[in-house]
């Protein structure tokens, strides 16, 4: 099996945006700075755990002038490939370090991601490393961790399909932090960050439409259908590409869908709730500039096209494993919630 030499490029790590992530970063870093305790960041899929852990690694590595490593666990890994073991070299068995042993010796920090995508036997092999002595051994070779060595685990909780539960002896050695999905305001900032980094075109999507997409995502997602800011960012980029094809979109006539429908006020209230974040208190709220801008953007994109963009971005066409849950019921909820 190939060696896992996965040193992080600190310049490639996206910065944390939003108050929730910034606060968790500060709390976790305080533990790293003042103790040798291993951290475990757990939360729903797509909440930003890995990015927070990588920012922890960057901050610690720069402060201590040490390397930072990153590895994802999987059932195929062994102690030999991951930590320390005997490998065949020039016809003979030789003791070779894995990425964890390298990090222990250098006094670096390592992010062990997708911890519950492994098997319990692999997690149990970390126990001696997580103890106060922090040691690993194979044959007559023993590696004691440098005092600056730090380790941070990340995972979804075990309710997600394909995740294993943590062995009790492993869990007892950890300091755990739960990170839920950020607030809507923070998710807006994260979506804008992703769009700025990954879309080469100018972003012309109005904030009202971004808020609408994010609120739709927050309404539909669940532990069984874990939509994230990545899904929202995809939808924003696809909407952006449509609007760039129509440079005069701000002069677009409002689609008759909004005005010919007998339930126009209820539709406008639905739009307002998602964009303004609260129930419309008066008719004035329904004519808010942000609501009108949203209507113009949706009209320029086209209602049918917009619905298709949401379905594309929110995994509607993918055969997602939801365990015992009814995928078709989830998809029907999504489809009926778009407009």
Coordinates of C-alpha atoms in Angstrom, one line a residue:
X1 CA 0.0 0.0 0.0
X2 CA 1.3 3.5 -0.9
X3 CA 2.6 5.7 1.9
X4 CA 0.4 8.4 3.1
X5 CA 2.5 11.6 2.9
X6 CA -0.2 14.2 3.2
X7 CA 1.4 17.5 4.4
X8 CA -1.0 20.4 4.1
X9 CA -0.3 23.4 2.0
X10 CA -1.1 26.2 4.4
X11 CA -1.6 28.7 1.7
X12 CA -4.4 26.7 0.1
X13 CA -6.7 26.5 3.2
X14 CA -9.8 28.7 2.8
X15 CA -10.2 31.2 5.7
X16 CA -13.1 31.0 8.1
X17 CA -15.9 33.4 7.5
X18 CA -18.8 33.9 9.8
X19 CA -19.2 34.3 13.6
X20 CA -20.0 30.7 14.5
X21 CA -17.0 29.2 12.8
X22 CA -14.7 32.0 14.2
X23 CA -15.9 31.4 17.7
X24 CA -15.4 27.6 17.5
X25 CA -12.0 28.1 16.0
X26 CA -11.0 30.3 19.0
X27 CA -12.3 27.8 21.5
X28 CA -10.6 24.8 19.9
X29 CA -7.3 26.6 19.5
X30 CA -7.2 27.5 23.2
X31 CA -7.3 23.8 24.0
X32 CA -4.5 23.1 21.4
X33 CA -2.4 25.9 22.8
X34 CA -2.6 25.1 26.5
X35 CA -3.0 21.3 26.6
X36 CA -1.9 18.2 24.7
X37 CA -5.5 16.8 24.6
X38 CA -6.8 15.4 21.3
X39 CA -9.7 17.2 19.8
X40 CA -12.8 15.7 18.1
X41 CA -15.0 18.0 16.0
X42 CA -18.4 16.4 15.2
X43 CA -21.4 17.6 13.5
X44 CA -23.7 17.3 10.5
X45 CA -22.4 16.7 7.0
X46 CA -21.4 20.0 5.2
X47 CA -21.4 22.1 8.4
X48 CA -17.7 23.1 7.8
X49 CA -15.9 20.9 10.3
X50 CA -13.0 20.1 8.0
X51 CA -12.4 23.7 7.1
X52 CA -12.4 24.7 10.8
X53 CA -9.9 21.8 11.5
X54 CA -7.6 22.9 8.7
X55 CA -7.6 26.5 10.0
X56 CA -6.7 25.2 13.4
X57 CA -3.8 23.3 11.8
X58 CA -2.7 26.4 9.9
X59 CA -2.8 28.6 13.0
X60 CA -1.0 26.0 15.1
X61 CA 1.6 25.2 12.5
X62 CA 2.5 28.9 11.9
X63 CA 2.7 29.6 15.6
X64 CA 4.9 26.7 16.4
X65 CA 6.8 26.6 13.0
X66 CA 5.9 22.9 12.6
X67 CA 4.3 20.9 9.7
X68 CA 0.6 20.2 9.4
X69 CA -0.8 17.0 8.0
X70 CA -4.2 15.8 6.8
X71 CA -5.5 12.3 6.2
X72 CA -8.9 10.8 5.6
X73 CA -9.7 7.5 7.2
X74 CA -11.2 4.5 5.3
X75 CA -11.8 0.8 6.1
X76 CA -8.9 -0.2 3.9
X77 CA -6.2 1.5 6.0
X78 CA -4.0 -0.4 8.4
X79 CA -1.7 0.5 11.2
X80 CA 1.2 -0.1 8.8
X81 CA -0.1 2.3 6.2
X82 CA -1.4 5.0 8.6
X83 CA 0.8 5.0 11.7
X84 CA 3.8 2.7 11.8
X85 CA 4.6 -0.8 10.6
X86 CA 6.7 -3.3 8.7
X87 CA 7.0 -2.9 4.9
X88 CA 8.8 -4.9 2.3
X89 CA 11.9 -3.0 1.1
X90 CA 14.6 -4.5 -1.1
X91 CA 13.4 -8.0 -0.3
X92 CA 13.4 -7.4 3.5
X93 CA 10.9 -6.2 6.1
X94 CA 11.8 -2.8 7.4
X95 CA 10.0 -0.5 10.0
X96 CA 8.6 2.5 8.2
X97 CA 6.7 5.5 9.5
X98 CA 3.2 6.3 8.4
X99 CA 2.0 9.9 8.3
X100 CA 0.9 9.8 12.0
X101 CA 4.4 8.7 13.2
X102 CA 6.0 11.4 11.0
X103 CA 3.8 14.0 12.7
X104 CA 4.5 12.6 16.2
X105 CA 8.3 12.8 15.6
X106 CA 8.2 16.3 14.1
X107 CA 5.9 17.7 16.7
X108 CA 3.4 18.8 14.1
X109 CA -0.4 18.8 14.0
X110 CA -2.5 16.3 12.0
X111 CA -6.1 16.4 11.0
X112 CA -7.7 12.9 10.9
X113 CA -10.9 13.5 8.9
X114 CA -13.9 11.2 8.3
X115 CA -13.1 9.3 11.5
X116 CA -16.3 7.4 11.4
X117 CA -15.7 6.2 7.8
X118 CA -13.1 3.8 9.2
X119 CA -13.6 0.7 11.3
X120 CA -13.5 0.5 15.1
X121 CA -10.2 -1.6 15.0
X122 CA -8.4 1.3 13.3
X123 CA -9.7 3.9 15.8
X124 CA -8.6 1.6 18.7
X125 CA -5.1 1.7 17.3
X126 CA -5.0 5.5 18.1
X127 CA -5.6 4.8 21.8
X128 CA -1.9 4.7 22.9
X129 CA -1.2 7.8 20.9
X130 CA -4.1 9.7 22.6
X131 CA -2.8 8.8 26.1
X132 CA -0.7 11.1 28.2
X133 CA 2.5 9.2 27.2
X134 CA 1.5 9.4 23.5
X135 CA 3.5 6.5 22.1
X136 CA 3.2 4.0 19.3
X137 CA 5.3 0.9 18.7
X138 CA 6.0 -1.9 16.2
X139 CA 8.4 -4.7 17.1
X140 CA 11.3 -3.1 19.0
X141 CA 10.8 0.4 17.6
X142 CA 8.9 2.9 19.8
X143 CA 8.0 6.4 18.9
X144 CA 7.2 8.9 21.6
X145 CA 5.4 12.0 20.5
X146 CA 7.1 15.4 20.6
X147 CA 5.6 17.7 23.2
X148 CA 4.2 19.9 20.4
X149 CA 2.4 17.1 18.7
X150 CA -1.3 17.7 18.3
X151 CA -4.1 15.6 16.7
X152 CA -7.6 16.7 15.7
X153 CA -10.3 14.3 14.5
X154 CA -13.4 15.2 12.5
X155 CA -16.5 13.3 11.6
X156 CA -20.2 13.3 11.1
X157 CA -22.1 11.6 13.8
X158 CA -23.1 7.9 13.5
X159 CA -26.7 8.7 12.4
X160 CA -25.4 9.1 8.8
X161 CA -25.3 6.2 6.5
X162 CA -21.9 4.4 6.3
X163 CA -20.6 5.8 9.7
X164 CA -19.4 3.6 12.6
X165 CA -19.9 4.3 16.2
X166 CA -16.8 5.3 18.2
X167 CA -15.3 2.7 20.6
X168 CA -15.8 3.7 24.2
X169 CA -12.1 3.6 25.1
X170 CA -11.3 5.8 22.1
X171 CA -14.0 8.4 22.9
X172 CA -13.0 8.7 26.5
X173 CA -9.6 10.1 25.5
X174 CA -11.1 13.0 23.4
X175 CA -12.2 16.6 24.0
X176 CA -15.3 16.9 21.7
X177 CA -16.8 20.0 20.1
X178 CA -20.1 19.9 18.3
X179 CA -20.4 22.2 15.3
X180 CA -23.9 22.5 13.9
X181 CA -24.9 24.2 10.6
X182 CA -24.0 28.0 10.8
X183 CA -26.6 30.7 11.0
X184 CA -28.3 31.8 7.7
X185 CA -26.1 35.0 7.8
X186 CA -22.9 33.0 8.1
X187 CA -24.0 30.6 5.4
X188 CA -24.5 33.5 3.1
X189 CA -21.0 34.7 3.7
X190 CA -19.7 31.2 3.1
X191 CA -21.6 30.8 -0.1
X192 CA -20.2 34.1 -1.3
X193 CA -16.7 33.0 -0.4
X194 CA -17.1 29.7 -2.4
X195 CA -18.6 31.6 -5.4
X196 CA -15.7 34.1 -5.4
X197 CA -13.1 31.4 -5.2
X198 CA -14.6 28.9 -7.7
X199 CA -16.5 30.9 -10.3
X200 CA -14.4 32.9 -12.7
X201 CA -17.3 35.0 -13.9
X202 CA -18.4 38.2 -12.1
X203 CA -21.0 37.5 -9.5
X204 CA -24.2 39.5 -10.4
X205 CA -26.7 37.4 -8.4
X206 CA -28.6 39.8 -6.0
X207 CA -28.3 39.1 -2.3
X208 CA -32.0 38.5 -2.2
X209 CA -31.8 35.5 -4.5
X210 CA -28.9 34.1 -2.5
X211 CA -30.9 34.4 0.7
X212 CA -33.8 32.8 -1.0
X213 CA -31.7 29.8 -2.1
X214 CA -30.1 29.5 1.4
X215 CA -33.4 29.6 3.2
X216 CA -34.8 27.0 0.8
X217 CA -31.8 24.8 1.5
X218 CA -32.3 25.2 5.3
X219 CA -35.9 24.4 5.0
X220 CA -35.4 21.1 3.0
X221 CA -32.2 19.7 4.5
X222 CA -32.2 17.2 7.4
X223 CA -29.9 14.6 8.9
X224 CA -31.1 12.2 6.2
X225 CA -30.8 14.7 3.4
X226 CA -27.8 16.9 4.5
X227 CA -27.7 19.7 2.0
X228 CA -24.9 22.2 2.7
X229 CA -23.5 25.6 1.6
X230 CA -21.8 23.7 -1.3
X231 CA -25.2 22.9 -2.7
X232 CA -26.4 26.5 -2.3
X233 CA -23.2 27.8 -3.9
X234 CA -23.7 25.5 -6.9
X235 CA -27.2 26.9 -7.3
X236 CA -25.9 30.5 -7.0
X237 CA -23.3 29.9 -9.7
X238 CA -25.8 28.4 -12.1
X239 CA -28.2 31.3 -11.5
X240 CA -25.2 33.7 -12.1
X241 CA -24.4 32.1 -15.4
X242 CA -28.0 32.5 -16.5
X243 CA -28.1 36.2 -15.5
X244 CA -24.8 36.9 -17.3
X245 CA -26.5 35.7 -20.5
X246 CA -29.1 38.4 -19.9
X247 CA -27.1 41.6 -19.1
X248 CA -30.2 43.7 -19.1
X249 CA -32.0 41.4 -16.6
X250 CA -32.7 44.3 -14.1
X251 CA -35.1 45.7 -16.7
X252 CA -36.9 42.4 -17.1
X253 CA -40.6 42.5 -16.9
X254 CA -41.9 40.5 -13.9
X255 CA -43.0 37.1 -15.0
X256 CA -46.8 36.8 -15.2
X257 CA -46.4 33.8 -12.8
X258 CA -46.3 36.3 -10.0
X259 CA -49.2 38.5 -11.0
X260 CA -51.7 36.3 -12.9
X261 CA -51.9 33.8 -10.0
X262 CA -54.9 34.3 -7.7
X263 CA -52.7 33.6 -4.7
X264 CA -50.2 36.4 -5.6
X265 CA -50.2 37.9 -2.1
X266 CA -49.5 34.5 -0.5
X267 CA -46.7 33.9 -3.0
X268 CA -45.2 37.3 -2.2
X269 CA -45.4 36.6 1.5
X270 CA -43.6 33.3 0.9
X271 CA -40.9 35.2 -1.0
X272 CA -40.7 37.8 1.7
X273 CA -40.3 35.4 4.5
X274 CA -37.3 33.7 2.9
X275 CA -35.6 37.0 1.8
X276 CA -36.4 39.2 4.9
X277 CA -36.2 36.4 7.4
X278 CA -39.6 37.1 9.0
X279 CA -43.2 37.3 8.2
X280 CA -44.3 40.3 6.1
X281 CA -45.9 42.7 8.6
X282 CA -47.6 44.9 5.9
X283 CA -48.2 45.3 2.2
X284 CA -45.2 47.7 2.2
X285 CA -43.0 44.7 3.1
X286 CA -44.3 43.0 0.0
X287 CA -43.0 45.8 -2.2
X288 CA -39.6 46.0 -0.6
X289 CA -36.8 46.6 -3.1
X290 CA -35.3 43.3 -2.3
X291 CA -38.5 41.4 -3.1
X292 CA -38.8 43.2 -6.4
X293 CA -35.2 42.5 -7.2
X294 CA -35.7 38.8 -6.5
X295 CA -38.8 38.8 -8.7
X296 CA -36.8 40.4 -11.5
X297 CA -34.0 37.9 -11.2
X298 CA -36.3 34.9 -11.2
X299 CA -38.2 36.3 -14.1
X300 CA -34.9 36.8 -16.1
X301 CA -33.8 33.3 -15.3
X302 CA -37.2 31.8 -15.9
X303 CA -39.3 30.0 -13.3
X304 CA -38.9 26.6 -15.1
X305 CA -35.1 27.1 -15.4
X306 CA -34.8 28.2 -11.8
X307 CA -36.6 25.1 -10.6
X308 CA -34.3 23.0 -12.7
X309 CA -31.3 24.7 -11.2
X310 CA -32.4 24.0 -7.7
X311 CA -33.1 20.3 -8.5
X312 CA -29.7 20.0 -10.1
X313 CA -27.9 21.6 -7.2
X314 CA -29.8 19.9 -4.4
X315 CA -29.1 16.3 -5.5
X316 CA -32.6 15.7 -6.8
X317 CA -31.4 13.6 -9.7
X318 CA -28.9 11.5 -7.7
X319 CA -29.8 8.2 -6.1
X320 CA -28.7 9.2 -2.6
X321 CA -28.5 6.5 0.1
X322 CA -30.8 7.6 2.9
X323 CA -30.8 4.4 4.8
X324 CA -34.3 3.5 5.9
X325 CA -35.8 6.8 4.8
X326 CA -38.0 7.3 1.7
X327 CA -35.9 9.2 -0.9
X328 CA -38.9 9.9 -3.1
X329 CA -40.8 11.6 -0.2
X330 CA -37.7 13.9 0.4
X331 CA -37.6 14.7 -3.3
X332 CA -41.3 15.5 -3.4
X333 CA -40.8 17.9 -0.5
X334 CA -38.0 19.6 -2.3
X335 CA -39.9 20.0 -5.5
X336 CA -42.9 21.5 -3.9
X337 CA -40.9 23.9 -1.8
X338 CA -39.0 25.7 -4.6
X339 CA -41.6 28.4 -5.4

